[in-house]
Each structure stands twice: as structure tokens, then as C-alpha cells.
Coordinates of C-alpha atoms in Angstrom, one line a residue:
M1 CA 17.1 11.2 -18.2
S2 CA 17.2 13.3 -21.3
E3 CA 14.0 13.4 -23.3
N4 CA 13.6 10.6 -25.8
A5 CA 11.6 11.5 -29.0
S6 CA 10.3 7.9 -29.1
A7 CA 9.0 8.0 -25.5
Q8 CA 5.3 7.7 -25.1
P9 CA 2.8 7.7 -22.2
I10 CA 1.3 4.6 -20.7
T11 CA -2.4 4.4 -21.6
L12 CA -5.4 2.4 -20.5
K13 CA -7.6 0.8 -23.3
N14 CA -10.7 -1.2 -22.5
G15 CA -9.5 -1.7 -19.0
V16 CA -6.1 -3.0 -20.0
L17 CA -2.8 -1.1 -19.6
F18 CA -0.8 -0.5 -22.8
V19 CA 2.8 0.0 -22.0
P20 CA 5.0 1.1 -24.9
D21 CA 8.7 0.0 -25.2
H22 CA 9.8 3.5 -24.2
P23 CA 7.3 4.7 -21.5
V24 CA 7.5 8.0 -19.8
I25 CA 7.4 7.6 -16.0
P26 CA 7.3 10.7 -13.8
F27 CA 9.3 10.6 -10.5
I28 CA 9.6 12.6 -7.4
E29 CA 13.0 12.1 -5.9
G30 CA 11.8 13.0 -2.4
D31 CA 13.1 15.1 0.5
G32 CA 15.8 14.5 3.1
T33 CA 17.5 11.2 2.1
G34 CA 15.3 11.0 -1.0
P35 CA 18.0 12.2 -3.5
D36 CA 20.5 9.6 -2.2
I37 CA 17.9 6.8 -2.4
W38 CA 16.7 7.8 -5.9
R39 CA 20.2 7.9 -7.4
A40 CA 20.8 4.3 -6.3
S41 CA 17.3 3.1 -7.2
V42 CA 17.2 4.5 -10.7
R43 CA 20.5 2.8 -11.5
V44 CA 19.1 -0.5 -10.3
F45 CA 15.9 0.1 -12.4
D46 CA 17.8 1.0 -15.6
A47 CA 20.2 -1.9 -15.1
A48 CA 17.4 -4.4 -14.7
V49 CA 15.5 -3.1 -17.8
Q50 CA 18.7 -3.3 -19.9
K51 CA 19.5 -6.8 -18.7
A52 CA 15.9 -8.0 -19.2
Y53 CA 15.4 -6.5 -22.7
G54 CA 18.8 -5.8 -24.1
G55 CA 18.0 -2.2 -25.1
K56 CA 14.6 -3.0 -26.7
R57 CA 12.9 -1.3 -23.9
Q58 CA 13.9 1.7 -21.9
V59 CA 12.2 4.0 -19.4
E60 CA 12.1 7.8 -20.0
W61 CA 12.3 9.2 -16.4
R62 CA 10.8 12.7 -16.0
E63 CA 11.1 14.6 -12.8
V64 CA 8.1 16.3 -11.3
L65 CA 8.3 18.4 -8.1
A66 CA 6.7 18.0 -4.7
G67 CA 7.7 18.6 -1.1
Q68 CA 10.6 20.8 0.0
K69 CA 12.2 21.0 -3.4
A70 CA 9.0 22.2 -5.0
Y71 CA 8.5 24.8 -2.3
D72 CA 12.0 26.1 -2.6
L73 CA 11.7 26.4 -6.4
E74 CA 8.0 27.3 -6.8
Q75 CA 6.7 28.2 -3.3
N76 CA 4.2 25.4 -3.7
W77 CA 4.4 22.1 -1.9
L78 CA 2.4 20.2 -4.6
P79 CA 2.3 22.1 -7.9
Q80 CA -0.5 21.5 -10.3
A81 CA 2.0 20.4 -13.0
T82 CA 2.9 17.5 -10.8
I83 CA -0.7 16.3 -10.5
D84 CA -1.1 16.8 -14.3
G85 CA 2.0 14.8 -14.9
F86 CA 0.8 11.8 -13.0
R87 CA -2.6 12.1 -14.6
Q88 CA -1.2 12.2 -18.1
Y89 CA 1.4 9.4 -17.7
L90 CA -0.7 7.1 -15.4
I91 CA 2.1 5.5 -13.5
G92 CA 4.8 7.2 -11.4
I93 CA 7.1 6.7 -8.4
K94 CA 8.1 8.9 -5.5
G95 CA 10.5 9.1 -2.6
P96 CA 9.6 10.3 0.9
L97 CA 8.2 13.7 1.2
T98 CA 8.2 16.4 4.0
T99 CA 4.8 17.1 5.5
P100 CA 4.3 20.9 5.6
V101 CA 4.4 22.4 9.1
G102 CA 1.5 24.7 10.0
G103 CA -1.7 25.2 8.0
G104 CA -2.6 23.8 4.6
M105 CA -2.1 20.2 3.6
R106 CA -1.7 17.8 6.4
S107 CA 0.1 15.3 4.2
L108 CA 1.4 15.5 0.7
N109 CA 1.1 11.8 0.3
V110 CA -2.6 11.8 1.4
A111 CA -3.3 14.8 -0.9
L112 CA -1.8 13.0 -3.9
R113 CA -3.9 9.9 -3.2
Q114 CA -7.1 11.8 -2.9
M115 CA -6.5 14.0 -5.9
L116 CA -5.9 11.0 -8.2
D117 CA -8.5 8.8 -6.3
L118 CA -5.8 6.2 -5.7
Y119 CA -8.2 4.0 -3.6
V120 CA -5.9 1.0 -3.0
C121 CA -2.8 1.3 -0.9
L122 CA -1.0 -2.0 -1.8
R123 CA 1.5 -3.2 0.6
P124 CA 3.1 -6.6 0.0
V125 CA 5.2 -7.8 2.9
R126 CA 7.7 -10.7 2.6
W127 CA 11.0 -11.6 4.2
F128 CA 14.4 -11.7 2.4
K129 CA 16.7 -14.4 3.7
G130 CA 19.3 -12.9 6.0
V131 CA 17.4 -9.7 6.9
P132 CA 17.4 -9.3 10.7
S133 CA 14.0 -9.8 12.3
P134 CA 12.6 -9.6 15.8
V135 CA 10.5 -12.8 15.3
R136 CA 11.7 -16.4 15.1
T137 CA 10.0 -17.4 11.9
P138 CA 9.9 -14.4 9.5
E139 CA 10.0 -16.8 6.6
K140 CA 6.3 -17.5 7.3
I141 CA 5.3 -13.9 6.4
D142 CA 4.1 -13.5 2.9
V143 CA 1.1 -11.2 3.0
V144 CA -0.3 -8.6 0.6
I145 CA -2.3 -5.9 2.3
F146 CA -5.0 -4.0 0.4
R147 CA -5.6 -0.8 2.5
E148 CA -8.5 1.4 1.5
N149 CA -7.0 4.8 0.8
T150 CA -9.6 7.5 0.5
E151 CA -12.2 7.1 3.2
D152 CA -12.3 6.3 7.0
I153 CA -10.9 9.0 9.3
Y154 CA -8.2 9.8 6.7
A155 CA -10.9 11.8 4.8
G156 CA -9.9 14.6 7.2
I157 CA -13.4 15.6 8.3
E158 CA -12.8 16.9 11.9
W159 CA -13.3 20.0 14.0
E160 CA -11.0 21.4 16.7
A161 CA -12.3 21.4 20.3
G162 CA -13.9 24.8 21.1
S163 CA -14.3 25.7 17.4
E164 CA -17.5 27.1 15.8
G165 CA -17.8 23.9 13.8
V166 CA -17.8 21.7 16.9
A167 CA -20.4 24.0 18.6
K168 CA -22.7 23.7 15.6
L169 CA -22.3 19.9 15.4
L170 CA -22.9 19.5 19.1
A171 CA -26.0 21.7 19.0
F172 CA -27.3 19.5 16.1
L173 CA -26.6 16.3 17.9
K174 CA -28.2 17.6 21.1
Q175 CA -31.4 18.6 19.4
D176 CA -31.8 15.8 16.8
F177 CA -29.9 12.9 18.3
P178 CA -29.9 13.4 22.1
Q179 CA -28.9 9.8 22.8
M180 CA -25.8 10.2 20.6
Y181 CA -25.0 13.5 22.3
Q182 CA -25.1 11.9 25.7
R183 CA -22.4 9.5 24.6
I184 CA -19.9 12.4 24.4
R185 CA -18.3 12.3 27.8
F186 CA -16.8 15.8 27.8
P187 CA -18.5 17.8 25.0
E188 CA -17.1 21.2 26.0
S189 CA -13.5 20.0 25.4
S190 CA -14.0 17.5 22.6
G191 CA -12.6 17.6 19.1
I192 CA -14.9 15.7 16.8
G193 CA -14.3 13.8 13.6
L194 CA -16.4 11.8 11.1
K195 CA -15.6 8.4 9.7
P196 CA -17.2 7.9 6.3
V197 CA -17.2 4.3 5.0
S198 CA -19.2 3.8 1.8
R199 CA -20.5 0.7 0.0
E200 CA -18.9 1.9 -3.2
G201 CA -15.5 2.6 -1.6
S202 CA -15.5 -0.7 0.3
E203 CA -16.6 -2.8 -2.7
R204 CA -14.0 -1.4 -5.1
L205 CA -11.2 -2.1 -2.6
I206 CA -12.4 -5.6 -1.8
R207 CA -13.1 -6.4 -5.5
S208 CA -9.4 -5.4 -6.2
A209 CA -8.2 -7.7 -3.4
I210 CA -10.2 -10.7 -4.6
R211 CA -9.1 -10.2 -8.2
Y212 CA -5.5 -10.0 -7.1
A213 CA -5.9 -13.2 -5.1
I214 CA -7.5 -15.1 -8.0
E215 CA -5.0 -13.8 -10.6
N216 CA -2.0 -14.6 -8.4
K217 CA -3.3 -18.0 -7.2
R218 CA -3.4 -16.9 -3.5
K219 CA -5.4 -19.0 -1.1
S220 CA -7.4 -16.5 0.9
V221 CA -8.6 -13.0 1.4
T222 CA -9.2 -11.8 5.0
L223 CA -11.5 -8.9 5.6
V224 CA -10.0 -7.1 8.6
H225 CA -12.4 -4.8 10.5
K226 CA -13.6 -3.6 13.9
G227 CA -17.2 -4.4 13.2
N228 CA -17.9 -5.6 16.7
I229 CA -17.8 -2.0 17.8
M230 CA -18.3 0.1 14.7
K231 CA -21.2 -1.9 13.3
Y232 CA -22.4 0.6 10.6
T233 CA -19.0 1.4 9.2
E234 CA -16.5 -1.4 9.7
G235 CA -19.2 -4.0 10.2
A236 CA -20.8 -2.8 7.0
F237 CA -17.4 -3.2 5.3
R238 CA -17.3 -6.8 6.3
N239 CA -20.9 -7.5 5.2
W240 CA -20.5 -5.7 1.9
G241 CA -17.3 -7.8 1.3
Y242 CA -19.0 -11.1 1.8
A243 CA -22.0 -10.1 -0.4
L244 CA -19.7 -8.9 -3.2
A245 CA -17.6 -12.1 -3.1
T246 CA -20.8 -14.2 -3.5
R247 CA -22.4 -11.9 -6.1
E248 CA -19.4 -11.3 -8.4
F249 CA -17.0 -14.2 -7.7
G250 CA -19.3 -17.0 -6.6
G251 CA -17.7 -19.5 -8.9
Q252 CA -14.2 -18.7 -7.8
T253 CA -14.5 -18.1 -4.0
Y254 CA -15.8 -19.8 -0.9
T255 CA -16.9 -17.7 2.1
W256 CA -17.1 -18.2 5.8
D257 CA -20.8 -17.2 5.4
Q258 CA -21.3 -20.2 3.2
W259 CA -19.5 -22.4 5.8
E260 CA -21.8 -21.1 8.6
A261 CA -24.9 -21.6 6.5
T262 CA -23.9 -25.2 5.7
K263 CA -23.0 -25.8 9.4
A264 CA -26.5 -24.6 10.5
D265 CA -28.2 -26.7 7.8
K266 CA -26.1 -29.9 7.7
G267 CA -23.7 -29.8 10.6
E268 CA -20.0 -28.8 11.1
A269 CA -18.6 -32.0 9.5
A270 CA -20.5 -31.3 6.3
A271 CA -19.4 -27.6 6.4
N272 CA -15.8 -28.6 6.8
A273 CA -16.0 -31.1 4.0
E274 CA -17.6 -28.6 1.7
Q275 CA -14.9 -26.0 2.5
K276 CA -12.1 -28.5 2.0
A277 CA -13.5 -29.5 -1.4
A278 CA -13.9 -25.9 -2.5
L279 CA -10.2 -25.0 -1.6
A280 CA -9.0 -28.2 -3.3
A281 CA -10.8 -27.0 -6.4
G282 CA -8.7 -23.8 -6.3
K283 CA -11.4 -21.5 -4.9
V284 CA -10.2 -18.5 -2.8
L285 CA -11.4 -18.6 0.8
I286 CA -13.0 -15.3 1.9
K287 CA -12.9 -14.9 5.6
D288 CA -12.8 -12.1 8.2
A289 CA -11.0 -11.1 11.4
I290 CA -11.5 -8.5 14.1
A291 CA -8.6 -6.0 13.7
D292 CA -7.0 -6.4 17.1
I293 CA -7.1 -10.2 16.9
A294 CA -5.7 -10.0 13.3
L295 CA -2.7 -8.0 14.6
Q296 CA -2.1 -10.6 17.2
Q297 CA -2.4 -13.5 14.8
L298 CA -0.1 -11.8 12.2
L299 CA 2.5 -12.1 14.9
T300 CA 1.8 -15.6 16.2
R301 CA 0.3 -17.3 13.1
P302 CA 1.3 -15.2 10.1
D303 CA 1.1 -18.0 7.5
E304 CA -2.7 -18.0 8.0
F305 CA -2.9 -14.6 6.2
D306 CA -2.4 -14.4 2.5
V307 CA -4.3 -11.3 1.0
V308 CA -5.8 -8.8 3.5
A309 CA -8.5 -6.2 2.6
T310 CA -9.0 -3.6 5.3
L311 CA -10.0 0.0 6.0
N312 CA -7.7 2.9 6.0
L313 CA -6.7 3.2 9.7
N314 CA -6.5 -0.6 10.2
G315 CA -4.3 -0.9 7.1
D316 CA -2.0 1.8 8.3
Y317 CA -1.3 0.1 11.6
M318 CA -1.2 -3.4 10.1
S319 CA 1.1 -2.7 7.2
D320 CA 3.8 -1.1 9.4
A321 CA 3.4 -3.7 12.2
V322 CA 3.9 -6.6 9.7
A323 CA 6.8 -4.8 8.0
A324 CA 8.6 -4.6 11.4
Q325 CA 8.7 -8.4 11.4
V326 CA 10.7 -8.5 8.2
G327 CA 13.2 -5.7 8.7
G328 CA 11.1 -2.6 9.1
I329 CA 9.6 0.0 6.9
G330 CA 13.0 0.8 5.4
I331 CA 12.6 -2.3 3.3
A332 CA 8.8 -2.1 2.9
P333 CA 7.4 -1.0 -0.5
G334 CA 4.1 0.6 -1.3
G335 CA 1.8 1.3 -4.2
N336 CA -1.3 3.6 -4.5
I337 CA -3.5 2.4 -7.3
N338 CA -6.8 3.0 -9.0
Y339 CA -7.4 -0.2 -11.0
E340 CA -10.4 1.4 -12.8
T341 CA -8.4 4.4 -14.4
G342 CA -5.0 2.7 -14.3
H343 CA -3.4 5.5 -12.3
A344 CA -0.7 4.4 -9.9
V345 CA 1.9 6.0 -7.8
F346 CA 4.5 3.8 -6.1
E347 CA 6.3 5.1 -3.1
A348 CA 8.7 4.8 -0.2
T349 CA 6.8 4.0 3.0
H350 CA 9.3 5.5 5.3
G351 CA 10.0 9.1 6.3
T352 CA 12.6 11.6 5.0
A353 CA 15.3 11.0 7.8
P354 CA 16.8 14.5 7.3
K355 CA 19.7 13.8 9.6
Y356 CA 21.0 11.3 7.1
A357 CA 20.5 13.5 4.1
N358 CA 23.4 13.6 1.6
L359 CA 25.4 11.0 3.6
D360 CA 24.9 8.2 1.1
K361 CA 24.0 6.0 4.1
V362 CA 20.4 4.8 4.2
N363 CA 18.7 1.7 2.9
P364 CA 17.2 2.3 -0.6
C365 CA 15.1 -0.9 -0.6
S366 CA 11.7 0.7 0.1
V367 CA 12.0 2.7 -3.2
I368 CA 13.7 -0.1 -5.1
L369 CA 11.0 -2.6 -4.1
S370 CA 8.3 -0.1 -4.9
G371 CA 9.9 0.1 -8.3
E372 CA 9.7 -3.7 -8.5
M373 CA 6.0 -3.4 -7.8
M374 CA 5.7 -0.8 -10.4
F375 CA 7.3 -2.9 -13.1
R376 CA 5.2 -5.9 -12.2
Y377 CA 2.1 -3.7 -12.4
M378 CA 3.3 -2.6 -15.9
G379 CA 3.7 -6.2 -17.0
W380 CA 7.5 -6.0 -17.1
T381 CA 7.8 -9.0 -14.8
E382 CA 11.3 -9.9 -16.1
V383 CA 12.5 -6.6 -14.6
S384 CA 10.8 -7.2 -11.3
D385 CA 12.3 -10.7 -11.0
L386 CA 15.8 -9.4 -11.6
I387 CA 15.3 -6.8 -8.9
I388 CA 14.2 -9.4 -6.4
K389 CA 17.1 -11.6 -7.4
G390 CA 19.6 -8.8 -6.9
I391 CA 18.3 -7.9 -3.5
D392 CA 18.2 -11.5 -2.4
G393 CA 21.8 -12.0 -3.5
S394 CA 23.2 -8.9 -1.9
V395 CA 21.4 -9.4 1.5
S396 CA 22.2 -13.1 1.6
A397 CA 25.8 -12.2 1.0
G398 CA 25.7 -9.8 3.9
T399 CA 26.6 -6.7 1.9
V400 CA 24.0 -4.3 3.4
T401 CA 23.5 -0.7 4.5
Y402 CA 24.1 0.3 8.1
D403 CA 20.6 -0.4 9.4
F404 CA 21.0 -4.1 8.6
A405 CA 24.7 -4.4 9.2
R406 CA 24.5 -3.4 12.8
L407 CA 22.0 -6.3 13.4
M408 CA 23.7 -9.0 11.3
Q409 CA 26.7 -11.0 12.3
G410 CA 29.6 -10.9 9.9
A411 CA 27.9 -8.3 7.6
T412 CA 29.7 -5.8 5.5
E413 CA 28.3 -2.3 5.7
V414 CA 28.1 -0.5 2.4
S415 CA 26.8 2.9 1.3
T416 CA 23.5 3.5 -0.4
S417 CA 25.2 3.8 -3.8
E418 CA 27.4 0.8 -3.2
F419 CA 24.4 -1.3 -2.1
G420 CA 22.8 -0.4 -5.5
N421 CA 25.9 -1.6 -7.2
R422 CA 25.8 -4.9 -5.3
I423 CA 22.1 -5.4 -6.2
I424 CA 23.0 -4.9 -9.9
A425 CA 26.0 -7.3 -9.6
H426 CA 23.8 -10.0 -8.1
M427 CA 21.3 -9.9 -10.9
G428 CA 23.6 -12.4 -12.5

């Protein structure tokens, strides 16, 4: 991790990432189990890069501080130098972070996403053969979730019950929107929050999901929402999504709205034939689902979901719920991306698990697979393919960390660092 004079930042030119042979990538090792996980992960990354490119390419890893380590060293949970580092180098990776107790930032992860306007939370969920699962057919799960990252209730616009802010808001509602005020059952003891959902925020998220589906030859994009209840926020998300698909991707997509219009005009048989022809021609089906039904169907009929585009809170629930079907968030990767500026921070999706800190015990796959996503985003697909091959090989052979070993018959439990070694060995 010493500085390399030939190392350069990744840049974005005319909407295209330019990745040099020796890119600088900032990293946050994370709190709790973060250091154990990072040590194993970075060895896997470096081994895959070396094997893929034989020394022609190499990553210059540069540590930036956040979380408990940053507070201990600089009395600041998220130093400006860390934000500047991610801004300068475009792409980075991080382990799990402690959320400060008390006042100030509610979540370092949310703060980082909002400061860099990382509007897509990308969560691919797939099953690795041999990973213990609570469902009978985990192999049917292969879904990529695009979760909106900057709006919805995660905008953090809320007021505590009994506060001056709530009193002012209630007075405003009572005077100017009495019908809305009357819907608040217990106004004197209510905390109140706002849920902003914009056209621009919805469209850029849905646009990214559709482009991903087209570029990766996926069959469908499902807009998941609760528009039957929240008609002007989540319902608008759905409507804006259909309109955008028709307006910007009309030649490459087929929407349920088109099916319904054809059904009304020519009948259901004609609509079905039209949809079948469109999908046979390689068009991506754009459809929608109510959030609670989608969560049920992801459990009972997961192969009907391919790419999902959804709002912030729905995406939070959905990504963790689906991850539980393929081994839990310990093996679930995540990426936070702004496709317009190129900025991206890939991260562990689990917590810090402080009771296991420095025990060399926990599963490093969330960070390792987040790195696999990162290299794929960079265009270094050979590296990503080797990482997948290594994990597949180690898990299939039953050499796994304790969380999997206790649920797998005949498995051999290995440490975090040894699991990294096995992944490298199985790259072939």
C-alpha cells in the first residue's frame, strides 16, 4: 500500500470512465470486524488483479478515515479529507462503520451517500452453490436491486413529538390544510416526518436501472412501489417510470402500460401476442408491483424478478429480505453510485459486529463481493470473474467461515484470513 509514482486517479470523460493501469482507490477499512475483513479482502483483490493482468495493472490502495478510527485519531467521525478523497478519485470501497451515538450524524453511510449524491444503491443478489439457505430453491434468485438513495424518508426531514418544529407544522396544517390535520389521530404526541419523492430523483434512478437491464441483457425491470396508498409520491414514482421508459427507451422496452392499452383496444389475446413478440425481439419488459406483494413474490416466485427499481425504504427492506434467502447480509454486496458523475463507493452491507473484532472469524464476502462489483464497474471484468470463481470454489468445497460452517453438513470451518487464502487458491 505504499505510494506508487505511476498511480493516477480514475476520471470521467464524456460520460465514460477512464481507468488507468495503476488507479488510486481510497478505502475505509471499517470498525469492529472491519480490519479483519479488509486484510483478507485486499489480498483477494490484489491476487485477482495479478492473476488477471500479470503485473500490467495494479491498484494503489489509499486509506481514508471514517468511523471510530477517524474519531479516535481526529475527533471527527467523517473528516473532510475523506470526502475530498472520494471526490478526487471517483471510486472507493469501505467496510462497516459505527453509527455515532447521540447527536450529530444519524448514519455515516447515509451522510456519505448524500454528500457525494450517490443516488443509486445497487444490490445484486444471487446464490452461490452450497451456501445454506432457508428456502428450497435459492438457485432461482438472481435479482439486481436499484434502490433510490437520496430521497424518501431517508432525507431525514422530521421533527420530534412536542418540539417547536412540530408545533409550527401542526399549526400550519390546521390553518391551511384542515382536512390533512384531521387525519393526524393524536397530534399532541406525534412526531412528524416528510417524504420527498421528486421526478428528477425518480427518473435518474429508473433510467439507470433500465440502462443496466439493456446493457446486461436482462429480461425485465420491475418498478416496486406502494402507490396504491401513497399516490403522489410512490404512485408518481411508478407513473414517471413508465413515462420515462416510453420516452427514452421506446425502441428497447415494452411496458405494461402498452399491454393494457392494446388489451383495451384489441383484446387480451392481441396484447399477449404483442408482448410475446416484443420480448422475443429482445426488448426489456417494464412492469410494476406493489411493495408488499413484491416481497411475497420474491419469496414464492423469485425467478419472475430480474432488475428491480424502487424507492429508498422499500429498497432497504427488499434488499435485506432477498439477501436472507441466499445466505444473509454477510454475503451481500452493495454499491452506491452516481452514474452521471462517475462517483461510486462500494461497501459492506452488514454491521460492525464488535464482539467478533480482532478474532479473525467473520465472513469477509460482503466486502469481497463489493470489490467484485467495483472492478466490474471499472471495466476490469477479468478480475471480477476470478473473484466469483474463487468464492464459488471455496464455498462448493465446504471451506467456509463459522456462519456457514454451522449450517452446512461436512463443512470445514476456517478463519477470515484462511477463507481469503482458499478463495485465492480456487481462482485456478
